[in-house]
């Protein structure tokens, strides 16, 4: 795991969080990298969102960390049953069942389950091919001034291969499709006049967009 943070005193982990980090490593669960986490938590510390929507719970690691920064409500969506069961267990162990609302559903079909909530922040961290769909589906629920944070914008360093034809063609067809989709999402985000967007080379690439 890449970790370029020069200085941070905000990445202390509880024993449960250490366990989740270990579980993620052993089971190849792609939890957010430390650098990205430090940035995500800094956004939360500054903006103090009351309601956060997360797309892609996995084992609940980022949901737990986000909920703890300033006691936000986190609504988090996961479609994989194994992940969901881990998340249920972990959120309960963390004593955050009151703050974290776990939604077991494909995020493309879960709109009605959260459409009664007004969100201050949306964290997109699920299937890379679907970022545009997630963004278009859920940002109508985002307040003016609200923040969208997207993780894995670099798609494990693969997005930049779009400018390197040889390396690009060496990828499998499905990876090439994902690279193209992620690159198209970059363009859309930066072209979207309803948001101020910056893309940061932090962790696996973090985009921060603020709704005008
Ligand atoms: N946010 C987590 C990591 C999420 S990994 C953390 O940093 O701790 C991405 C997760 O998104 C996986 O568990 C995957 O099952 C889930 N996912 C992918 N596409 C999804 C979709 N369309 N709807 C719901 N969950 C999805
Ligand atoms: Mg991620």
PDB file of C-alpha atoms and ligand atoms in Angstrom:
ATOM      1  CA  UNK A   1       0.000   0.000   0.000  1.00  0.00           C
ATOM      2  CA  UNK A   2       1.414   3.332  -1.080  1.00  0.00           C
ATOM      3  CA  UNK A   3       1.709   5.850   1.726  1.00  0.00           C
ATOM      4  CA  UNK A   4       3.179   9.231   0.901  1.00  0.00           C
ATOM      5  CA  UNK A   5       1.985  11.199   3.888  1.00  0.00           C
ATOM      6  CA  UNK A   6       4.815  13.272   5.232  1.00  0.00           C
ATOM      7  CA  UNK A   7       3.164  14.221   8.470  1.00  0.00           C
ATOM      8  CA  UNK A   8      -0.176  13.242   9.910  1.00  0.00           C
ATOM      9  CA  UNK A   9      -1.203  12.830  13.505  1.00  0.00           C
ATOM     10  CA  UNK A  10      -4.766  11.910  12.582  1.00  0.00           C
ATOM     11  CA  UNK A  11      -4.239   8.307  11.534  1.00  0.00           C
ATOM     12  CA  UNK A  12      -4.551   6.532  14.821  1.00  0.00           C
ATOM     13  CA  UNK A  13      -6.446   3.279  14.723  1.00  0.00           C
ATOM     14  CA  UNK A  14      -8.532   1.564  17.377  1.00  0.00           C
ATOM     15  CA  UNK A  15      -7.886  -2.155  17.991  1.00  0.00           C
ATOM     16  CA  UNK A  16     -11.030  -2.959  15.954  1.00  0.00           C
ATOM     17  CA  UNK A  17      -9.813  -0.784  13.054  1.00  0.00           C
ATOM     18  CA  UNK A  18      -6.420  -2.508  13.184  1.00  0.00           C
ATOM     19  CA  UNK A  19      -8.295  -5.806  12.905  1.00  0.00           C
ATOM     20  CA  UNK A  20     -10.226  -4.547   9.860  1.00  0.00           C
ATOM     21  CA  UNK A  21      -7.006  -3.397   8.207  1.00  0.00           C
ATOM     22  CA  UNK A  22      -5.514  -6.827   8.768  1.00  0.00           C
ATOM     23  CA  UNK A  23      -8.664  -8.577   7.488  1.00  0.00           C
ATOM     24  CA  UNK A  24      -8.647  -6.368   4.385  1.00  0.00           C
ATOM     25  CA  UNK A  25      -5.019  -7.175   3.683  1.00  0.00           C
ATOM     26  CA  UNK A  26      -5.504 -10.925   4.105  1.00  0.00           C
ATOM     27  CA  UNK A  27      -8.709 -11.035   2.057  1.00  0.00           C
ATOM     28  CA  UNK A  28      -7.836  -8.486  -0.644  1.00  0.00           C
ATOM     29  CA  UNK A  29     -10.612  -6.101   0.326  1.00  0.00           C
ATOM     30  CA  UNK A  30      -9.750  -2.759  -1.285  1.00  0.00           C
ATOM     31  CA  UNK A  31     -10.252  -0.435   1.699  1.00  0.00           C
ATOM     32  CA  UNK A  32      -9.202   3.184   1.308  1.00  0.00           C
ATOM     33  CA  UNK A  33      -5.473   3.856   1.495  1.00  0.00           C
ATOM     34  CA  UNK A  34      -4.095   5.867   4.412  1.00  0.00           C
ATOM     35  CA  UNK A  35      -3.361   8.946   2.330  1.00  0.00           C
ATOM     36  CA  UNK A  36      -6.869   9.050   0.910  1.00  0.00           C
ATOM     37  CA  UNK A  37      -8.316   8.411   4.354  1.00  0.00           C
ATOM     38  CA  UNK A  38      -6.383  11.331   5.836  1.00  0.00           C
ATOM     39  CA  UNK A  39      -7.787  13.609   3.136  1.00  0.00           C
ATOM     40  CA  UNK A  40     -11.336  12.254   3.434  1.00  0.00           C
ATOM     41  CA  UNK A  41     -11.294  12.746   7.189  1.00  0.00           C
ATOM     42  CA  UNK A  42      -9.874  16.247   6.809  1.00  0.00           C
ATOM     43  CA  UNK A  43     -12.775  17.168   4.500  1.00  0.00           C
ATOM     44  CA  UNK A  44     -15.182  15.870   7.142  1.00  0.00           C
ATOM     45  CA  UNK A  45     -13.402  17.693   9.956  1.00  0.00           C
ATOM     46  CA  UNK A  46     -13.631  20.951   8.004  1.00  0.00           C
ATOM     47  CA  UNK A  47     -17.116  20.636   6.527  1.00  0.00           C
ATOM     48  CA  UNK A  48     -18.812  18.749   9.399  1.00  0.00           C
ATOM     49  CA  UNK A  49     -21.406  16.955   7.258  1.00  0.00           C
ATOM     50  CA  UNK A  50     -24.512  15.879   9.129  1.00  0.00           C
ATOM     51  CA  UNK A  51     -25.498  13.205   6.591  1.00  0.00           C
ATOM     52  CA  UNK A  52     -23.029  11.257   4.479  1.00  0.00           C
ATOM     53  CA  UNK A  53     -23.909   8.780   1.715  1.00  0.00           C
ATOM     54  CA  UNK A  54     -21.299   6.123   0.955  1.00  0.00           C
ATOM     55  CA  UNK A  55     -21.474   3.920  -2.150  1.00  0.00           C
ATOM     56  CA  UNK A  56     -19.434   0.768  -1.418  1.00  0.00           C
ATOM     57  CA  UNK A  57     -19.342  -0.253   2.252  1.00  0.00           C
ATOM     58  CA  UNK A  58     -17.148  -3.353   1.951  1.00  0.00           C
ATOM     59  CA  UNK A  59     -16.406  -4.357   5.575  1.00  0.00           C
ATOM     60  CA  UNK A  60     -17.408  -0.978   7.022  1.00  0.00           C
ATOM     61  CA  UNK A  61     -13.907   0.388   7.540  1.00  0.00           C
ATOM     62  CA  UNK A  62     -14.347   3.790   5.867  1.00  0.00           C
ATOM     63  CA  UNK A  63     -17.925   4.117   7.186  1.00  0.00           C
ATOM     64  CA  UNK A  64     -16.679   3.624  10.743  1.00  0.00           C
ATOM     65  CA  UNK A  65     -13.837   6.099  10.271  1.00  0.00           C
ATOM     66  CA  UNK A  66     -16.128   8.708   8.642  1.00  0.00           C
ATOM     67  CA  UNK A  67     -18.812   8.391  11.322  1.00  0.00           C
ATOM     68  CA  UNK A  68     -16.273   8.927  14.086  1.00  0.00           C
ATOM     69  CA  UNK A  69     -14.733  12.195  12.856  1.00  0.00           C
ATOM     70  CA  UNK A  70     -17.637  14.388  13.921  1.00  0.00           C
ATOM     71  CA  UNK A  71     -20.469  12.042  14.700  1.00  0.00           C
ATOM     72  CA  UNK A  72     -22.076  12.193  11.225  1.00  0.00           C
ATOM     73  CA  UNK A  73     -24.864   9.883  10.098  1.00  0.00           C
ATOM     74  CA  UNK A  74     -23.504   7.564   7.432  1.00  0.00           C
ATOM     75  CA  UNK A  75     -25.850   5.820   4.990  1.00  0.00           C
ATOM     76  CA  UNK A  76     -23.804   3.186   3.225  1.00  0.00           C
ATOM     77  CA  UNK A  77     -24.718   0.847   0.374  1.00  0.00           C
ATOM     78  CA  UNK A  78     -23.209  -2.579  -0.382  1.00  0.00           C
ATOM     79  CA  UNK A  79     -24.337  -5.300  -2.770  1.00  0.00           C
ATOM     80  CA  UNK A  80     -22.035  -8.164  -1.767  1.00  0.00           C
ATOM     81  CA  UNK A  81     -23.550 -10.322   0.943  1.00  0.00           C
ATOM     82  CA  UNK A  82     -20.260 -11.496   2.417  1.00  0.00           C
ATOM     83  CA  UNK A  83     -19.070  -7.894   2.747  1.00  0.00           C
ATOM     84  CA  UNK A  84     -22.420  -6.807   4.149  1.00  0.00           C
ATOM     85  CA  UNK A  85     -22.290  -9.454   6.873  1.00  0.00           C
ATOM     86  CA  UNK A  86     -18.799  -8.358   7.877  1.00  0.00           C
ATOM     87  CA  UNK A  87     -19.970  -4.739   7.928  1.00  0.00           C
ATOM     88  CA  UNK A  88     -22.962  -5.548  10.154  1.00  0.00           C
ATOM     89  CA  UNK A  89     -20.664  -7.287  12.619  1.00  0.00           C
ATOM     90  CA  UNK A  90     -18.048  -4.523  12.560  1.00  0.00           C
ATOM     91  CA  UNK A  91     -20.443  -1.598  12.899  1.00  0.00           C
ATOM     92  CA  UNK A  92     -22.010  -3.279  15.880  1.00  0.00           C
ATOM     93  CA  UNK A  93     -18.591  -3.964  17.464  1.00  0.00           C
ATOM     94  CA  UNK A  94     -17.725  -0.294  16.941  1.00  0.00           C
ATOM     95  CA  UNK A  95     -20.947   0.701  18.768  1.00  0.00           C
ATOM     96  CA  UNK A  96     -21.963   2.824  15.795  1.00  0.00           C
ATOM     97  CA  UNK A  97     -25.275   1.177  14.902  1.00  0.00           C
ATOM     98  CA  UNK A  98     -27.060   4.453  15.685  1.00  0.00           C
ATOM     99  CA  UNK A  99     -24.910   6.459  13.279  1.00  0.00           C
ATOM    100  CA  UNK A 100     -24.299   4.002  10.465  1.00  0.00           C
ATOM    101  CA  UNK A 101     -27.242   2.852   8.368  1.00  0.00           C
ATOM    102  CA  UNK A 102     -26.272  -0.222   6.363  1.00  0.00           C
ATOM    103  CA  UNK A 103     -28.176  -0.754   3.134  1.00  0.00           C
ATOM    104  CA  UNK A 104     -27.785  -4.139   1.470  1.00  0.00           C
ATOM    105  CA  UNK A 105     -28.610  -3.493  -2.187  1.00  0.00           C
ATOM    106  CA  UNK A 106     -27.070  -2.694  -5.529  1.00  0.00           C
ATOM    107  CA  UNK A 107     -26.463   1.053  -5.389  1.00  0.00           C
ATOM    108  CA  UNK A 108     -28.054   1.491  -8.804  1.00  0.00           C
ATOM    109  CA  UNK A 109     -31.297   0.230  -7.250  1.00  0.00           C
ATOM    110  CA  UNK A 110     -31.159   1.828  -3.815  1.00  0.00           C
ATOM    111  CA  UNK A 111     -32.179   5.405  -4.608  1.00  0.00           C
ATOM    112  CA  UNK A 112     -35.654   5.077  -3.088  1.00  0.00           C
ATOM    113  CA  UNK A 113     -34.179   3.872   0.199  1.00  0.00           C
ATOM    114  CA  UNK A 114     -32.289   7.139   0.786  1.00  0.00           C
ATOM    115  CA  UNK A 115     -34.242   9.686  -1.277  1.00  0.00           C
ATOM    116  CA  UNK A 116     -35.881  11.078   1.875  1.00  0.00           C
ATOM    117  CA  UNK A 117     -32.474  12.237   3.161  1.00  0.00           C
ATOM    118  CA  UNK A 118     -30.683  15.450   2.247  1.00  0.00           C
ATOM    119  CA  UNK A 119     -26.956  14.733   2.045  1.00  0.00           C
ATOM    120  CA  UNK A 120     -24.069  17.048   2.868  1.00  0.00           C
ATOM    121  CA  UNK A 121     -21.525  14.648   1.458  1.00  0.00           C
ATOM    122  CA  UNK A 122     -21.350  11.663  -0.901  1.00  0.00           C
ATOM    123  CA  UNK A 123     -18.395   9.271  -0.939  1.00  0.00           C
ATOM    124  CA  UNK A 124     -18.215   7.183  -4.106  1.00  0.00           C
ATOM    125  CA  UNK A 125     -16.055   4.071  -3.681  1.00  0.00           C
ATOM    126  CA  UNK A 126     -17.688   1.144  -5.534  1.00  0.00           C
ATOM    127  CA  UNK A 127     -17.541  -0.404  -9.041  1.00  0.00           C
ATOM    128  CA  UNK A 128     -15.226   1.811 -11.094  1.00  0.00           C
ATOM    129  CA  UNK A 129     -17.251   1.377 -14.304  1.00  0.00           C
ATOM    130  CA  UNK A 130     -20.334   2.865 -12.646  1.00  0.00           C
ATOM    131  CA  UNK A 131     -19.024   6.098 -11.120  1.00  0.00           C
ATOM    132  CA  UNK A 132     -20.855   8.290 -13.615  1.00  0.00           C
ATOM    133  CA  UNK A 133     -24.124   6.475 -12.950  1.00  0.00           C
ATOM    134  CA  UNK A 134     -23.679   6.755  -9.177  1.00  0.00           C
ATOM    135  CA  UNK A 135     -22.860  10.431  -9.512  1.00  0.00           C
ATOM    136  CA  UNK A 136     -25.875  11.203 -11.703  1.00  0.00           C
ATOM    137  CA  UNK A 137     -28.256   9.112  -9.610  1.00  0.00           C
ATOM    138  CA  UNK A 138     -27.351  10.418  -6.163  1.00  0.00           C
ATOM    139  CA  UNK A 139     -26.121  13.989  -6.514  1.00  0.00           C
ATOM    140  CA  UNK A 140     -29.701  15.347  -6.822  1.00  0.00           C
ATOM    141  CA  UNK A 141     -29.899  14.473  -3.094  1.00  0.00           C
ATOM    142  CA  UNK A 142     -26.834  16.602  -2.341  1.00  0.00           C
ATOM    143  CA  UNK A 143     -27.258  20.025  -0.755  1.00  0.00           C
ATOM    144  CA  UNK A 144     -25.934  23.165  -2.385  1.00  0.00           C
ATOM    145  CA  UNK A 145     -22.383  23.540  -1.076  1.00  0.00           C
ATOM    146  CA  UNK A 146     -22.269  19.775  -0.496  1.00  0.00           C
ATOM    147  CA  UNK A 147     -19.199  17.698  -1.288  1.00  0.00           C
ATOM    148  CA  UNK A 148     -18.670  14.616  -3.453  1.00  0.00           C
ATOM    149  CA  UNK A 149     -15.486  12.655  -2.771  1.00  0.00           C
ATOM    150  CA  UNK A 150     -14.513   9.913  -5.247  1.00  0.00           C
ATOM    151  CA  UNK A 151     -11.854   7.341  -4.418  1.00  0.00           C
ATOM    152  CA  UNK A 152      -9.727   5.299  -6.851  1.00  0.00           C
ATOM    153  CA  UNK A 153      -9.767   7.924  -9.567  1.00  0.00           C
ATOM    154  CA  UNK A 154      -6.353   6.594 -10.659  1.00  0.00           C
ATOM    155  CA  UNK A 155      -7.820   3.055 -10.806  1.00  0.00           C
ATOM    156  CA  UNK A 156      -4.693   1.528  -9.262  1.00  0.00           C
ATOM    157  CA  UNK A 157      -2.489   3.676 -11.489  1.00  0.00           C
ATOM    158  CA  UNK A 158      -4.096   2.280 -14.645  1.00  0.00           C
ATOM    159  CA  UNK A 159      -5.964   5.374 -15.828  1.00  0.00           C
ATOM    160  CA  UNK A 160      -2.790   7.073 -17.014  1.00  0.00           C
ATOM    161  CA  UNK A 161      -2.193   4.176 -19.422  1.00  0.00           C
ATOM    162  CA  UNK A 162      -4.830   5.717 -21.651  1.00  0.00           C
ATOM    163  CA  UNK A 163      -2.008   7.984 -22.910  1.00  0.00           C
ATOM    164  CA  UNK A 164       0.424   5.111 -23.472  1.00  0.00           C
ATOM    165  CA  UNK A 165      -0.905   3.037 -26.338  1.00  0.00           C
ATOM    166  CA  UNK A 166       1.496   0.135 -25.954  1.00  0.00           C
ATOM    167  CA  UNK A 167       0.932  -0.342 -22.232  1.00  0.00           C
ATOM    168  CA  UNK A 168      -2.793   0.220 -22.748  1.00  0.00           C
ATOM    169  CA  UNK A 169      -3.042  -2.512 -25.385  1.00  0.00           C
ATOM    170  CA  UNK A 170      -1.227  -4.920 -23.068  1.00  0.00           C
ATOM    171  CA  UNK A 171      -4.189  -4.772 -20.681  1.00  0.00           C
ATOM    172  CA  UNK A 172      -7.080  -7.204 -20.941  1.00  0.00           C
ATOM    173  CA  UNK A 173     -10.198  -6.092 -22.798  1.00  0.00           C
ATOM    174  CA  UNK A 174     -12.158  -5.711 -19.591  1.00  0.00           C
ATOM    175  CA  UNK A 175      -9.448  -3.642 -17.913  1.00  0.00           C
ATOM    176  CA  UNK A 176      -9.258  -1.438 -21.023  1.00  0.00           C
ATOM    177  CA  UNK A 177     -13.012  -0.912 -20.771  1.00  0.00           C
ATOM    178  CA  UNK A 178     -12.664   0.121 -17.132  1.00  0.00           C
ATOM    179  CA  UNK A 179      -9.792   2.469 -17.937  1.00  0.00           C
ATOM    180  CA  UNK A 180     -11.877   4.142 -20.663  1.00  0.00           C
ATOM    181  CA  UNK A 181     -14.884   4.484 -18.360  1.00  0.00           C
ATOM    182  CA  UNK A 182     -12.802   6.001 -15.568  1.00  0.00           C
ATOM    183  CA  UNK A 183     -11.052   8.393 -17.966  1.00  0.00           C
ATOM    184  CA  UNK A 184     -14.461   9.462 -19.340  1.00  0.00           C
ATOM    185  CA  UNK A 185     -15.653  10.085 -15.791  1.00  0.00           C
ATOM    186  CA  UNK A 186     -12.606  12.318 -15.165  1.00  0.00           C
ATOM    187  CA  UNK A 187     -13.555  14.398 -18.211  1.00  0.00           C
ATOM    188  CA  UNK A 188     -17.228  14.609 -17.266  1.00  0.00           C
ATOM    189  CA  UNK A 189     -16.425  15.704 -13.722  1.00  0.00           C
ATOM    190  CA  UNK A 190     -14.023  18.402 -14.855  1.00  0.00           C
ATOM    191  CA  UNK A 191     -16.495  19.622 -17.507  1.00  0.00           C
ATOM    192  CA  UNK A 192     -19.425  19.733 -15.069  1.00  0.00           C
ATOM    193  CA  UNK A 193     -20.177  23.414 -14.475  1.00  0.00           C
ATOM    194  CA  UNK A 194     -22.452  22.683 -11.535  1.00  0.00           C
ATOM    195  CA  UNK A 195     -19.438  21.641  -9.445  1.00  0.00           C
ATOM    196  CA  UNK A 196     -16.000  22.916  -8.528  1.00  0.00           C
ATOM    197  CA  UNK A 197     -13.807  19.830  -8.972  1.00  0.00           C
ATOM    198  CA  UNK A 198     -10.178  19.079  -8.225  1.00  0.00           C
ATOM    199  CA  UNK A 199      -8.446  15.779  -8.757  1.00  0.00           C
ATOM    200  CA  UNK A 200      -5.635  14.975  -6.345  1.00  0.00           C
ATOM    201  CA  UNK A 201      -2.855  12.448  -6.708  1.00  0.00           C
ATOM    202  CA  UNK A 202      -3.417  11.205  -3.210  1.00  0.00           C
ATOM    203  CA  UNK A 203      -3.724   7.517  -2.331  1.00  0.00           C
ATOM    204  CA  UNK A 204      -5.283   5.917  -5.419  1.00  0.00           C
ATOM    205  CA  UNK A 205      -6.498   9.296  -6.692  1.00  0.00           C
ATOM    206  CA  UNK A 206      -9.104  11.365  -4.884  1.00  0.00           C
ATOM    207  CA  UNK A 207     -11.519  13.768  -6.564  1.00  0.00           C
ATOM    208  CA  UNK A 208     -13.256  16.424  -4.516  1.00  0.00           C
ATOM    209  CA  UNK A 209     -16.244  18.197  -6.043  1.00  0.00           C
ATOM    210  CA  UNK A 210     -18.296  20.939  -4.377  1.00  0.00           C
ATOM    211  CA  UNK A 211     -21.822  21.650  -5.604  1.00  0.00           C
ATOM    212  CA  UNK A 212     -22.288  25.291  -6.639  1.00  0.00           C
TER     213      UNK A 212
HETATM  214  N1  LIG B   1     -15.384   2.096   1.138  1.00  0.00           N
HETATM  215  C1  LIG B   1     -14.705   0.878   1.581  1.00  0.00           C
HETATM  216  C2  LIG B   1     -14.174   0.065   0.435  1.00  0.00           C
HETATM  217  C3  LIG B   1     -15.177  -0.271  -0.616  1.00  0.00           C
HETATM  218  S1  LIG B   1     -14.569  -1.457  -1.764  1.00  0.00           S
HETATM  219  C4  LIG B   1     -13.552   1.265   2.480  1.00  0.00           C
HETATM  220  O1  LIG B   1     -12.737   2.116   2.067  1.00  0.00           O
HETATM  221  O2  LIG B   1     -13.439   0.737   3.585  1.00  0.00           O
HETATM  222  C5  LIG B   1     -15.846  -1.422  -2.958  1.00  0.00           C
HETATM  223  C6  LIG B   1     -17.123  -2.131  -2.526  1.00  0.00           C
HETATM  224  O3  LIG B   1     -18.159  -1.685  -3.389  1.00  0.00           O
HETATM  225  C7  LIG B   1     -17.064  -3.647  -2.662  1.00  0.00           C
HETATM  226  O4  LIG B   1     -17.366  -4.242  -1.423  1.00  0.00           O
HETATM  227  C8  LIG B   1     -18.161  -3.971  -3.696  1.00  0.00           C
HETATM  228  O5  LIG B   1     -18.883  -5.153  -3.404  1.00  0.00           O
HETATM  229  C9  LIG B   1     -19.059  -2.752  -3.590  1.00  0.00           C
HETATM  230  N2  LIG B   1     -19.809  -2.441  -4.808  1.00  0.00           N
HETATM  231  C10 LIG B   1     -19.337  -2.385  -6.077  1.00  0.00           C
HETATM  232  N3  LIG B   1     -20.332  -2.017  -6.921  1.00  0.00           N
HETATM  233  C11 LIG B   1     -21.439  -1.833  -6.169  1.00  0.00           C
HETATM  234  C12 LIG B   1     -22.776  -1.464  -6.474  1.00  0.00           C
HETATM  235  N4  LIG B   1     -23.184  -1.228  -7.724  1.00  0.00           N
HETATM  236  N5  LIG B   1     -23.662  -1.355  -5.448  1.00  0.00           N
HETATM  237  C13 LIG B   1     -23.264  -1.615  -4.173  1.00  0.00           C
HETATM  238  N6  LIG B   1     -22.022  -1.972  -3.838  1.00  0.00           N
HETATM  239  C14 LIG B   1     -21.118  -2.081  -4.817  1.00  0.00           C
HETATM  240 MG1  LIG B   2     -11.511   2.815  -2.746  1.00  0.00          MG
END
